[in-house]
mmCIF file of C-alpha atoms and ligand atoms in Angstrom:
data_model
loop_
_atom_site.group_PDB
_atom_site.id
_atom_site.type_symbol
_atom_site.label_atom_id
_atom_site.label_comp_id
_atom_site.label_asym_id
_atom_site.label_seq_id
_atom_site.Cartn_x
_atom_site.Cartn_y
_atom_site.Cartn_z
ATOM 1 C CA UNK A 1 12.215 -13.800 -3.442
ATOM 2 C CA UNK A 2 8.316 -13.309 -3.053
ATOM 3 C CA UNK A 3 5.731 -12.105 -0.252
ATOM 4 C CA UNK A 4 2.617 -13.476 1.473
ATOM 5 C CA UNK A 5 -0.271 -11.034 2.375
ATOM 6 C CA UNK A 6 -3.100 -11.495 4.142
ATOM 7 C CA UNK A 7 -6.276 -9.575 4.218
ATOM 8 C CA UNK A 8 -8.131 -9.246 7.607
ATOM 9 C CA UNK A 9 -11.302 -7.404 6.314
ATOM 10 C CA UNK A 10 -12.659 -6.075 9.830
ATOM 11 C CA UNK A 11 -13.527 -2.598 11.027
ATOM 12 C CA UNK A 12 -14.958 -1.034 13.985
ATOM 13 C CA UNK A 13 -16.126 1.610 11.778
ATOM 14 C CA UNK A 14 -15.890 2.525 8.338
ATOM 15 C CA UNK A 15 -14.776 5.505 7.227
ATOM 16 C CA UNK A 16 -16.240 7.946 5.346
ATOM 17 C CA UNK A 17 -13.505 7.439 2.286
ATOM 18 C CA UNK A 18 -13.141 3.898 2.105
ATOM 19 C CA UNK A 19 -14.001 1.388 -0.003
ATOM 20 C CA UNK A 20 -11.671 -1.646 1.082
ATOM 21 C CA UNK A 21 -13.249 -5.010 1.487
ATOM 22 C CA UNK A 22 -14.165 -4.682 5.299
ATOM 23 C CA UNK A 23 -16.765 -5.720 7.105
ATOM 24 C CA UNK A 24 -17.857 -3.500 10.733
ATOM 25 C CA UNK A 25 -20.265 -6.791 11.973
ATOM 26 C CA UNK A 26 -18.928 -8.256 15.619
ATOM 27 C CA UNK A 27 -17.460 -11.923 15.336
ATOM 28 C CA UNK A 28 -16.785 -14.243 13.100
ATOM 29 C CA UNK A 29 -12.942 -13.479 13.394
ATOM 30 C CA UNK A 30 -11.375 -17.157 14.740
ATOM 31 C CA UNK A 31 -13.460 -19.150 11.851
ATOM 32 C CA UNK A 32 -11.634 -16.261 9.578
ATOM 33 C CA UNK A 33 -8.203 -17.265 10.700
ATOM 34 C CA UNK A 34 -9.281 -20.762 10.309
ATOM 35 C CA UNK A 35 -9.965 -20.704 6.554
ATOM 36 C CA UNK A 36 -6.590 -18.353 6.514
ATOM 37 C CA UNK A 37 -4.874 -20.828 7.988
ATOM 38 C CA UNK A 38 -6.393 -23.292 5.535
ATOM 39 C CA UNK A 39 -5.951 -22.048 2.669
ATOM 40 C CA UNK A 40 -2.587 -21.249 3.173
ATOM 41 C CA UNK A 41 -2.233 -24.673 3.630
ATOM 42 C CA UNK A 42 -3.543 -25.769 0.640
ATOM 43 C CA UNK A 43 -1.913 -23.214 -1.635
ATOM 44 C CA UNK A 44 1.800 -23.446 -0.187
ATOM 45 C CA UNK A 45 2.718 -24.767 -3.434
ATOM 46 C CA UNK A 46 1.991 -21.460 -5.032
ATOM 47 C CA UNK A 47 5.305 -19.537 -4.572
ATOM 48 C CA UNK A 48 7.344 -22.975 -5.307
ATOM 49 C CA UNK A 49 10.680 -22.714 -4.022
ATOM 50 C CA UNK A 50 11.374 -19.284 -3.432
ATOM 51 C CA UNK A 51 12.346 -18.062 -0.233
ATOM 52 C CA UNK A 52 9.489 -15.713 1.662
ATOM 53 C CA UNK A 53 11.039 -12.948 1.999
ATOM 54 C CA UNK A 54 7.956 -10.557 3.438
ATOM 55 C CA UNK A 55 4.808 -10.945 4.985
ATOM 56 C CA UNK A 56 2.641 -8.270 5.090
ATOM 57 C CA UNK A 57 -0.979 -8.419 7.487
ATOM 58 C CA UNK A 58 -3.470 -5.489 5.226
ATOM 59 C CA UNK A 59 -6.920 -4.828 5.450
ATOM 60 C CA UNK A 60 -9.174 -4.190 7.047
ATOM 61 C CA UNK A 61 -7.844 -3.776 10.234
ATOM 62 C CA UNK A 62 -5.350 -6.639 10.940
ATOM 63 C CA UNK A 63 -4.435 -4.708 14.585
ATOM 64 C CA UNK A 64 -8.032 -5.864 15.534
ATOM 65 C CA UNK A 65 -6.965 -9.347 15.635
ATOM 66 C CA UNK A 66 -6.080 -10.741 18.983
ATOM 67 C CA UNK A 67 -2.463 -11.954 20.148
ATOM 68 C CA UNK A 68 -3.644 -15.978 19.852
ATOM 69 C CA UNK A 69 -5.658 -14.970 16.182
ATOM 70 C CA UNK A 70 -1.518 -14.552 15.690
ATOM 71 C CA UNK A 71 -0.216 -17.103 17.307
ATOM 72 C CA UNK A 72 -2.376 -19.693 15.008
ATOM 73 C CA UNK A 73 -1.375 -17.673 11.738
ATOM 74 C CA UNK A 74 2.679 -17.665 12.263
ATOM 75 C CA UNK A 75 2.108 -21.571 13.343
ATOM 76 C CA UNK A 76 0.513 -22.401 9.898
ATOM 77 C CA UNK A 77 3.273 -20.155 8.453
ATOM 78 C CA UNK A 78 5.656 -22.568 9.712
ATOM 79 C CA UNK A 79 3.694 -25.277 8.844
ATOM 80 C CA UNK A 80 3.462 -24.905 5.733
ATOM 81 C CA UNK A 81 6.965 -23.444 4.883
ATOM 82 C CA UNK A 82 7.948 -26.935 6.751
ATOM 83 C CA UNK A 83 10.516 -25.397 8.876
ATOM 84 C CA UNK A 84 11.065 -23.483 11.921
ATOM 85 C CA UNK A 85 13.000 -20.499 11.103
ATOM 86 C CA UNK A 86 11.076 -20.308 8.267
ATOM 87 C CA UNK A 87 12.595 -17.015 6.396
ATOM 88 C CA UNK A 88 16.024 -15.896 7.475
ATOM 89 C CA UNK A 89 15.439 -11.876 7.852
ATOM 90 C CA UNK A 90 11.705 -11.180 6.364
ATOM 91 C CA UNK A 91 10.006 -7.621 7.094
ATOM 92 C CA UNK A 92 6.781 -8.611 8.305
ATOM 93 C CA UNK A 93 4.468 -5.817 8.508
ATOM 94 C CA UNK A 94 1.122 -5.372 10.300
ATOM 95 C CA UNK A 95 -0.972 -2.695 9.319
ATOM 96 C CA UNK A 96 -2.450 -0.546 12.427
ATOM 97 C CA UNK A 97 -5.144 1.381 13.882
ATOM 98 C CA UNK A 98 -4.196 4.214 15.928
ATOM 99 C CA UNK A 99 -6.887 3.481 18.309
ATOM 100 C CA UNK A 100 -6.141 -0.397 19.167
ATOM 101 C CA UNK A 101 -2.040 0.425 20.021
ATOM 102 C CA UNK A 102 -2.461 0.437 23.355
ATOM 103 C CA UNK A 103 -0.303 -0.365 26.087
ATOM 104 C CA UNK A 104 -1.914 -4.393 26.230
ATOM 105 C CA UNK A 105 -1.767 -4.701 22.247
ATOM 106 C CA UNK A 106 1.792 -3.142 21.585
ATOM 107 C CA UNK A 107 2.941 -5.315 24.580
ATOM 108 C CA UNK A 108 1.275 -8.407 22.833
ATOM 109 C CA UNK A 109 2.481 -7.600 19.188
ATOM 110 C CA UNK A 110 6.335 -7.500 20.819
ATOM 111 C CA UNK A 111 5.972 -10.751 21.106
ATOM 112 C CA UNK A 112 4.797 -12.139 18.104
ATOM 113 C CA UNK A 113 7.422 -11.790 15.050
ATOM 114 C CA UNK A 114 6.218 -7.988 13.748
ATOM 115 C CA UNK A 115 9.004 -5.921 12.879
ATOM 116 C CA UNK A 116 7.233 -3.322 10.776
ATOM 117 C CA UNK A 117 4.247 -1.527 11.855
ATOM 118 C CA UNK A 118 2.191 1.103 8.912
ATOM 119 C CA UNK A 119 -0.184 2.831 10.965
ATOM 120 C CA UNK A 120 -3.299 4.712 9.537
ATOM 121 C CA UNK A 121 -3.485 8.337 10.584
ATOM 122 C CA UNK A 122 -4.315 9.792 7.949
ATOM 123 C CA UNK A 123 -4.156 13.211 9.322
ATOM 124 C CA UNK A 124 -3.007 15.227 13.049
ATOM 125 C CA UNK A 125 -5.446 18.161 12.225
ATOM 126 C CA UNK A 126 -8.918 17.102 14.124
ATOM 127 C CA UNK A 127 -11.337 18.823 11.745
ATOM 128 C CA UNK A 128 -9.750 17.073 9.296
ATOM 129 C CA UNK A 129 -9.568 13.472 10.913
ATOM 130 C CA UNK A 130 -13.468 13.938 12.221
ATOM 131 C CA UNK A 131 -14.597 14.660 8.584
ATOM 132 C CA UNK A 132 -13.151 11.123 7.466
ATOM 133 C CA UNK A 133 -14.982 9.883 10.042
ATOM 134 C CA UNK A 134 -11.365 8.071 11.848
ATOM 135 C CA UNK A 135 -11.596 6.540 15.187
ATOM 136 C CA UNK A 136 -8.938 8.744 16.562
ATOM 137 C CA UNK A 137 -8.495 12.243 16.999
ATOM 138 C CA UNK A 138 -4.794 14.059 16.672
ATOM 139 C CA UNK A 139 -3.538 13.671 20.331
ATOM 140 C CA UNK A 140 -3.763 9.977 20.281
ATOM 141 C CA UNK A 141 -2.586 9.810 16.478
ATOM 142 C CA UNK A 142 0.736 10.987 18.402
ATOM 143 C CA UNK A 143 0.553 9.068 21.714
ATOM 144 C CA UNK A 144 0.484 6.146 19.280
ATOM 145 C CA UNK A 145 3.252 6.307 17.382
ATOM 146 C CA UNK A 146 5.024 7.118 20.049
ATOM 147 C CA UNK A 147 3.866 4.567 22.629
ATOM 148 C CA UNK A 148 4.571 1.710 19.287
ATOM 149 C CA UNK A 149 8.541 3.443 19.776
ATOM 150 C CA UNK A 150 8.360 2.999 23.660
ATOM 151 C CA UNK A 151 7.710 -0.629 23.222
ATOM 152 C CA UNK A 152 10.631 -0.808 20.523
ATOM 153 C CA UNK A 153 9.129 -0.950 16.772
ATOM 154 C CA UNK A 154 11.950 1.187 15.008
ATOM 155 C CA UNK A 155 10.227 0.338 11.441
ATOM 156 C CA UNK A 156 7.119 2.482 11.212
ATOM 157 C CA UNK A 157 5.225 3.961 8.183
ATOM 158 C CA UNK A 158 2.582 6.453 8.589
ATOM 159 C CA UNK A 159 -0.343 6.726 6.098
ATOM 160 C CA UNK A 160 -1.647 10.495 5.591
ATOM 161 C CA UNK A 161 -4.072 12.239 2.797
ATOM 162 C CA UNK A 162 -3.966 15.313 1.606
ATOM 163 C CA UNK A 163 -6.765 16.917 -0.721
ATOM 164 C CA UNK A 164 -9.099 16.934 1.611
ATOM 165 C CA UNK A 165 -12.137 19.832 1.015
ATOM 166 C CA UNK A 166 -11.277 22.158 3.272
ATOM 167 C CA UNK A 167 -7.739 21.333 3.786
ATOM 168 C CA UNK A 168 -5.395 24.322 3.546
ATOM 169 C CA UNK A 169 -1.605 24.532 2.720
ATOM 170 C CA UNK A 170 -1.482 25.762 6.247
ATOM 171 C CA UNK A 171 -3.262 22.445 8.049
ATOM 172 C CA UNK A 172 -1.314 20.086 5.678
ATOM 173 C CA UNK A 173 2.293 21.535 6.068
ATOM 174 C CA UNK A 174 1.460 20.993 9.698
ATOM 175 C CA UNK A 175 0.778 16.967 9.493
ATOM 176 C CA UNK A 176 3.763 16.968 7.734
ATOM 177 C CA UNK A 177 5.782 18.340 10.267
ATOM 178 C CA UNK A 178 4.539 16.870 13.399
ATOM 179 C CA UNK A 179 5.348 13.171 11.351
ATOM 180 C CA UNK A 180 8.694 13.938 10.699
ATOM 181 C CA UNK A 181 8.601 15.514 14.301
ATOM 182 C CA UNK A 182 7.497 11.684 15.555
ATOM 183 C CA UNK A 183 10.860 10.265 14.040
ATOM 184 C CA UNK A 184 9.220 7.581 11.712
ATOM 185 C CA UNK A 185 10.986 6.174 9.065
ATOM 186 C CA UNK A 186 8.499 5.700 6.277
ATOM 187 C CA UNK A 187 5.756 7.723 5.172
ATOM 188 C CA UNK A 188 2.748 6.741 2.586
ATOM 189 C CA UNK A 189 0.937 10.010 1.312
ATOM 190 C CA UNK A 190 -2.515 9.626 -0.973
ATOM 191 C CA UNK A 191 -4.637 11.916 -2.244
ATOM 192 C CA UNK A 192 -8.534 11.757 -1.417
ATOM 193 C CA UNK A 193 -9.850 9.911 -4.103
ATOM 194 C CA UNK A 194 -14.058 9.828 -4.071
ATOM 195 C CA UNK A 195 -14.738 6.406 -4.642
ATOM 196 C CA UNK A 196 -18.370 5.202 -5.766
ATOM 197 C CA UNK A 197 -20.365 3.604 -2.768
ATOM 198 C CA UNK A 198 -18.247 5.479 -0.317
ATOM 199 C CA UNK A 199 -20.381 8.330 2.224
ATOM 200 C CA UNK A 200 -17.770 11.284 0.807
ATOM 201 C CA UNK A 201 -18.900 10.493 -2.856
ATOM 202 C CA UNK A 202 -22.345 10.527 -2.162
ATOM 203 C CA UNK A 203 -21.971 13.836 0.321
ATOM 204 C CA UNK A 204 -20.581 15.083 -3.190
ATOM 205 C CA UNK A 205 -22.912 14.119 -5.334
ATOM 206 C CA UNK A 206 -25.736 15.954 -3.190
ATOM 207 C CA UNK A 207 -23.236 19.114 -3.416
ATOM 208 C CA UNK A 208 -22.455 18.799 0.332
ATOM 209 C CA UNK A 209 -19.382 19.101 0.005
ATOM 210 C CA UNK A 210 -16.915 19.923 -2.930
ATOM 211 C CA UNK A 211 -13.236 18.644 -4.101
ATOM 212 C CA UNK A 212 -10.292 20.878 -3.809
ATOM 213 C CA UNK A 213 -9.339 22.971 -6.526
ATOM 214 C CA UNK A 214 -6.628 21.288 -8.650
ATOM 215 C CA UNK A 215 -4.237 23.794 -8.252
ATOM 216 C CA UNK A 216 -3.959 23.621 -4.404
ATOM 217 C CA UNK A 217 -4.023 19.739 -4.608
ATOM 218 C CA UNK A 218 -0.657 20.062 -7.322
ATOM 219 C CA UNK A 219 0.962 22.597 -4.195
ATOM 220 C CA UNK A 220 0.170 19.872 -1.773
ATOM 221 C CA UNK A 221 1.777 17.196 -3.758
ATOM 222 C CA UNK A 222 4.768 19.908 -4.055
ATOM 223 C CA UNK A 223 4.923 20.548 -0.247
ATOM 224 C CA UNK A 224 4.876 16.613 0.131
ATOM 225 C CA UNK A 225 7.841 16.423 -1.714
ATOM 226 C CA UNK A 226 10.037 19.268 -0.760
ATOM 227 C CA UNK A 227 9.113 19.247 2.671
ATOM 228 C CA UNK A 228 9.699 15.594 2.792
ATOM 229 C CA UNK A 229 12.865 15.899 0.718
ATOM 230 C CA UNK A 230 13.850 18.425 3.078
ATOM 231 C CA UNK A 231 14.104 15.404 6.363
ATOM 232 C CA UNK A 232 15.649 13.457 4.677
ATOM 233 C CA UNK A 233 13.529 11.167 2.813
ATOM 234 C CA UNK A 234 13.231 9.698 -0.520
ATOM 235 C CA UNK A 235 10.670 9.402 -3.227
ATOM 236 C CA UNK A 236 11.087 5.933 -4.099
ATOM 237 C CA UNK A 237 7.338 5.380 -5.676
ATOM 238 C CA UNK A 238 4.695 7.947 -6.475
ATOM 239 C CA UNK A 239 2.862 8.151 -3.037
ATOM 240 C CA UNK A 240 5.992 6.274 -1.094
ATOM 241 C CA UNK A 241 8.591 8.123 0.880
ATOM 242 C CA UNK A 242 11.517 6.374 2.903
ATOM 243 C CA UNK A 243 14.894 7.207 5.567
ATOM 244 C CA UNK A 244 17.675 5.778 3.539
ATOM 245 C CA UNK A 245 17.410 1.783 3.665
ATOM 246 C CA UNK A 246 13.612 1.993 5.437
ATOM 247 C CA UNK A 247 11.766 1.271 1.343
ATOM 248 C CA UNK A 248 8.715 -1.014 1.993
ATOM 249 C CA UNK A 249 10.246 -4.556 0.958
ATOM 250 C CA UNK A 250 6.800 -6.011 0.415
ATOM 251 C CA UNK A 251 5.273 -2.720 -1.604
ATOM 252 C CA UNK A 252 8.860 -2.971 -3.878
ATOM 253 C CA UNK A 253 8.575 -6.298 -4.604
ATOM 254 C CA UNK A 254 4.660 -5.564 -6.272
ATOM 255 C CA UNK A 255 6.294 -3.095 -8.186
ATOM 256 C CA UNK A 256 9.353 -5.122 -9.520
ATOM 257 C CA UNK A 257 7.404 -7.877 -10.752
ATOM 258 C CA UNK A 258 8.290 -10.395 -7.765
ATOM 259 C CA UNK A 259 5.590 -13.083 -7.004
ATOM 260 C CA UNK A 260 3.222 -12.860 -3.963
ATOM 261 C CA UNK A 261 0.775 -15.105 -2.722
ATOM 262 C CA UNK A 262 -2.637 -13.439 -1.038
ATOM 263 C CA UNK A 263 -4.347 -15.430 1.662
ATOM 264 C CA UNK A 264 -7.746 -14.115 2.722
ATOM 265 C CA UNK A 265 -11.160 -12.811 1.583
ATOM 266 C CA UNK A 266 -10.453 -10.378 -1.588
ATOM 267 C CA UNK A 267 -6.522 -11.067 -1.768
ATOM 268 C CA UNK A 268 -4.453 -11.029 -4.986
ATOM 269 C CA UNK A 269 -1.997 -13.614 -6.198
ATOM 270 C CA UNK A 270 0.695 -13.080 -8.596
ATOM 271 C CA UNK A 271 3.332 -16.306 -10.034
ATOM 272 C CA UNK A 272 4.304 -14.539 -13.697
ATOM 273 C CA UNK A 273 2.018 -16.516 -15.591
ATOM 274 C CA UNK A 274 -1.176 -15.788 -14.008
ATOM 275 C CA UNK A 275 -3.025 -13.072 -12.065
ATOM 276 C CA UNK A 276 -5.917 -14.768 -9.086
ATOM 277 C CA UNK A 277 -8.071 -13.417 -6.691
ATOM 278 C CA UNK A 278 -10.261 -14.652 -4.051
ATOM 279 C CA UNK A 279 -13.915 -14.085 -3.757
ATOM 280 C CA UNK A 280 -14.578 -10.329 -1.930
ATOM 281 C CA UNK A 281 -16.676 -11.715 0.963
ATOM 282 C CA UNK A 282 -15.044 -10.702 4.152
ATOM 283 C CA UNK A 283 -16.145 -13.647 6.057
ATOM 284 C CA UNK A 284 -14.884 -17.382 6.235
ATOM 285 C CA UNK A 285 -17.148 -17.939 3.639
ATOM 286 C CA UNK A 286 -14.486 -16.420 1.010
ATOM 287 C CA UNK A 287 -13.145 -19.787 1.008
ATOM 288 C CA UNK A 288 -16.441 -21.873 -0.064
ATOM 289 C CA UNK A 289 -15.641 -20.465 -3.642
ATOM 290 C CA UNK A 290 -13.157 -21.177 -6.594
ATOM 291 C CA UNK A 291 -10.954 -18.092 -6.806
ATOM 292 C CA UNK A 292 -10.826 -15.836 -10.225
ATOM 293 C CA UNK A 293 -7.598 -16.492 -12.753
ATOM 294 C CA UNK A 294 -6.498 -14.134 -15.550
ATOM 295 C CA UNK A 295 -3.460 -16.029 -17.013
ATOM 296 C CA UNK A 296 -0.971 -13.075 -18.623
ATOM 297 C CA UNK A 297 -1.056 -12.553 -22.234
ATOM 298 C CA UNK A 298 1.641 -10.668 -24.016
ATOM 299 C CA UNK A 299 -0.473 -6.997 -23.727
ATOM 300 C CA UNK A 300 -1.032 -7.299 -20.440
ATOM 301 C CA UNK A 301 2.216 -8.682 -19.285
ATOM 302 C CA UNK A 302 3.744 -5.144 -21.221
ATOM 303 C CA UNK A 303 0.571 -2.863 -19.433
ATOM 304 C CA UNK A 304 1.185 -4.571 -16.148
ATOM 305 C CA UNK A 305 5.511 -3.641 -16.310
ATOM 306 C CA UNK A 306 4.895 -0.356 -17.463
ATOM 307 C CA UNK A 307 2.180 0.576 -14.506
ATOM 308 C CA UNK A 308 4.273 -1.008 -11.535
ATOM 309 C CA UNK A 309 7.918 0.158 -13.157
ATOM 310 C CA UNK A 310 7.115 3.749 -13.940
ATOM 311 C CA UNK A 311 5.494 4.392 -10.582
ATOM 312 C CA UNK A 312 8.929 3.633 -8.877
ATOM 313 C CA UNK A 313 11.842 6.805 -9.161
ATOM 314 C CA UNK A 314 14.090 3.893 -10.852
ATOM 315 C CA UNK A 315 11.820 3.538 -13.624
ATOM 316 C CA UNK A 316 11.386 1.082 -16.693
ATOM 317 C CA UNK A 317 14.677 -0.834 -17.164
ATOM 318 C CA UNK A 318 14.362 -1.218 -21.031
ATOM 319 C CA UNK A 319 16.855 -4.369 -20.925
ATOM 320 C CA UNK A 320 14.190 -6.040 -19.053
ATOM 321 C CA UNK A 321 11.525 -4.897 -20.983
ATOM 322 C CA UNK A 322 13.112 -5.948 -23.765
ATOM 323 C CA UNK A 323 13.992 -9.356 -22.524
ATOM 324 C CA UNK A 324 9.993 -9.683 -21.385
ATOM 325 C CA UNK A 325 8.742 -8.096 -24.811
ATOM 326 C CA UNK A 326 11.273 -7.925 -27.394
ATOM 327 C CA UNK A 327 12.753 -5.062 -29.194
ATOM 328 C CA UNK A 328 10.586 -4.380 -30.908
ATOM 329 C CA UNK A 329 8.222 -3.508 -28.123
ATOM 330 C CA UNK A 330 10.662 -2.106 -26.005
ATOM 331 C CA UNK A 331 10.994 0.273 -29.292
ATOM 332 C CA UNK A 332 7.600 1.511 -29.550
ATOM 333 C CA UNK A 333 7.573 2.026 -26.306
ATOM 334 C CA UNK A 334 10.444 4.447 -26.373
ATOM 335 C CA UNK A 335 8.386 6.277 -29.128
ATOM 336 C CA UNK A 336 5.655 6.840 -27.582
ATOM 337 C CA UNK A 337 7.897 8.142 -24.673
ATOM 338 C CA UNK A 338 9.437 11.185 -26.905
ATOM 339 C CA UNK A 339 7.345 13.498 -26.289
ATOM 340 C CA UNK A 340 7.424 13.297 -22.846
ATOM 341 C CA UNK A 341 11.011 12.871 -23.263
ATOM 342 C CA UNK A 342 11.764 16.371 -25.255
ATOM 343 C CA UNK A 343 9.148 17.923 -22.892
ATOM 344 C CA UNK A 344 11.298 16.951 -19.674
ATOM 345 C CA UNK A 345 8.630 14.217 -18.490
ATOM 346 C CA UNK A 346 10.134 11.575 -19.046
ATOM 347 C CA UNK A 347 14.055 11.056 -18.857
ATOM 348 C CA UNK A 348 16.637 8.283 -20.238
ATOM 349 C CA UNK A 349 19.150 7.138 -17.250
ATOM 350 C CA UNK A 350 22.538 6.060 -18.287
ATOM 351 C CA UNK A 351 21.604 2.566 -17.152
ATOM 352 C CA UNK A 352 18.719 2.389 -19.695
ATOM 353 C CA UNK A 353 15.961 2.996 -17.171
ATOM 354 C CA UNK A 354 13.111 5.594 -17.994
ATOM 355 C CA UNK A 355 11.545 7.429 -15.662
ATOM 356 C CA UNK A 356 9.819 10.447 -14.140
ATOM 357 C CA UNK A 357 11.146 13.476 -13.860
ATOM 358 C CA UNK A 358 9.521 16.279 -11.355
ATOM 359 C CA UNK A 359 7.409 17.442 -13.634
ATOM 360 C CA UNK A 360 6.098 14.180 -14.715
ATOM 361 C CA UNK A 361 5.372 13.003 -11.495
ATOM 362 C CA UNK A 362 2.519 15.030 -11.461
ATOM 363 C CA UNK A 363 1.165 14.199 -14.618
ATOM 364 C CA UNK A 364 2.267 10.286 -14.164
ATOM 365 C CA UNK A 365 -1.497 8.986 -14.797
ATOM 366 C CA UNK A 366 -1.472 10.201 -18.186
ATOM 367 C CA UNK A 367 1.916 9.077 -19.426
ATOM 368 C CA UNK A 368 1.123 5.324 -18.083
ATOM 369 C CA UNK A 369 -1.806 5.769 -20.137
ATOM 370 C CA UNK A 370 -0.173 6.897 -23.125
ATOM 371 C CA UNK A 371 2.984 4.482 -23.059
ATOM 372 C CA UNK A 372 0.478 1.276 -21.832
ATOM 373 C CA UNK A 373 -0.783 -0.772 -25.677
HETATM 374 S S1 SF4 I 401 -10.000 1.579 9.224
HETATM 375 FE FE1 SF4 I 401 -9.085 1.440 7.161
HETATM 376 S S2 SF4 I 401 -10.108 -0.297 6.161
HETATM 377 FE FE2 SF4 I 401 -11.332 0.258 7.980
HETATM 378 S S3 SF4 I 401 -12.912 1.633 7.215
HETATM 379 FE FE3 SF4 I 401 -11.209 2.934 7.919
HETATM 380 S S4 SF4 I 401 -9.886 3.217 6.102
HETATM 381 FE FE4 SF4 I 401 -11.296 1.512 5.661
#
């Protein structure tokens, strides 16, 4: 099984926290979906012969592609898979901007083959959404969702942040109710991270503003969990929370090791062997140059299982590690695990799998670190 994603890198705005490859200029979107449409032409061979089993439309803001930008994309989809029922049940996602769902775009989106919609929010407290400078305020956060429900998407994710200056227990236990109030079924939960180049990390560096303390960030993550744990859902990754059956196919497949091909300005591609990535010019121009290739070597093949295995709740499954690495690997990996093993970290699963426990989901950063060569 693999997935195909494809990065539309446009914005109305940018936000004051982000630092995706997106570009706010007007235009220039229909000779981007050309050179998607080329490309994925030209690199169909990538995945060789294994069935597409999710598509996934990031960015960017995919929603602010019309319904014909569409059309033109699924066409070279079936193009290039050469038949017509290309994949026989994918989960093809599209990424969404509160602001664009409306009545028009939802009715246009019906008919193209979404099934999965992950829509930014971010946040239903308005101080909160107007300091990260988002498009939308809390009301139509709401009206949203549930307008994508009216017109019959029963696969949503919601994205929310929490650590937020200025964000209290209070404000935060109330985003998390009102999205298990909407009914969705998935829910993606970050904390603010103050990238370089970003407006919030250089409102920090002039002492504008200042992070949370750690300590209310750690009862955050808590109330994330418990509260979430509480409706129903489950931790299935770090940040990742799901109804029973509703796990992100495409996100799961990154973080089992499947293969994926990217299509667009920026996007990653992943076959086993070798690691590529397009040039990060969010224009058609992406495709005037040669992509970058790291081919896998035995350290980084190890780093790269332990980072996307031990971020899942199933953990590392030493058989495979050991059928990847070899025993003796797999056994100085376990080493370095035993202190985070006797300290309740880390914890061996009948089925040979380690993995987080509670308490080292919190600290999860530092045991990658320590168990990565
Ligand atoms: S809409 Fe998304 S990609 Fe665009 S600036 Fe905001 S956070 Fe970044």
């Amino acid at each position: 099984m693999a997935g195909i994603y494809f990065h539309i890198p446009f914005c109305k705005t940018r936000c004051a926290y982000c630092d995706f490859l997106s570009s706010t200029a007007l235009g220039g979107h229909s000779e981007y979906v050309d050179a998607l449409c080329r490309e994925l032409q030209n690199r169909c061979d990538y995945l060789g012969n294994l069935p597409v089993e999710t598509i996934y439309f990031g960015g960017g803001t995919p929603s602010q592609l019309s319904a014909a930008a569409f059309e033109k994309i699924f066409a070279a989809i079936v193009r290039s898979s050469g038949a017509q029922q290309p994949f026989p049940s994918p989960e093809i996602t599209l990424e969404a901007n509160p602001d664009d769902l409306t009545d028009a775009c939802l009715d246009s989106l019906r008919s193209l083959p979404f099934n999965r919609l992950s829509i930014g929010i971010q946040s239903f407290d308005a101080a909160e959404l107007r300091f990260l400078h988002r498009r939308h305020d809390a009301h139509a956060a709401v009206q949203a969702v549930e307008r994508a429900q009216r017109y019959g998407f029963d696969n949503i994710s919601i994205d929310l942040m929490y650590g937020l200056p200025h964000q209290t227990l209070a404000t935060w236990q109330a985003t998390l109710d009102q999205a298990i109030r909407l009914g969705v079924q998935h829910i993606s939960a970050y904390h603010l991270i103050y990238e370089e180049g970003t407006r919030l990390h250089q409102w920090l560096k002039q002492g504008k503003i200042a992070p949370l303390d750690e300590e209310t960030s750690l009862k955050m993550f808590e109330m994330l969990i418990d509260t979430l744990a509480e409706a129903g859902f489950r931790q299935y990754e770090i940040s990742n929370f799901a109804l029973p059956g509703r796990e992100s196919r495409h996100n799961s497949a990154y973080w089992s090791g499947r293969h994926y091909l990217g299509i667009g300005a920026a996007a990653h591609s992943y076959n086993g062997i070798s690691r590529q990535w397009n040039a990060a010019i969010p224009t058609a121009e992406y495709l005037n140059h040669t992509p970058e290739i790291e081919f896998l070597d035995e350290t980084t093949a190890y780093n790269d299982f332990i980072i996307t295995r031990l971020r899942t709740m199933r953990g590392i499954n030493l058989n495979e590690l050991t059928a990847l690495c070899g025993e003796q690997q797999k056994n100085a990996c376990l080493q370095q695990a035993q202190r985070y093993l006797d300290s309740g970290r880390l914890a061996l699963t009948e089925d040979s799998h380690l993995r987080l426990t509670r308490a080292g989901i919190f600290i999860s950063d530092g045991i990658m670190a320590d168990l990565m060569r």
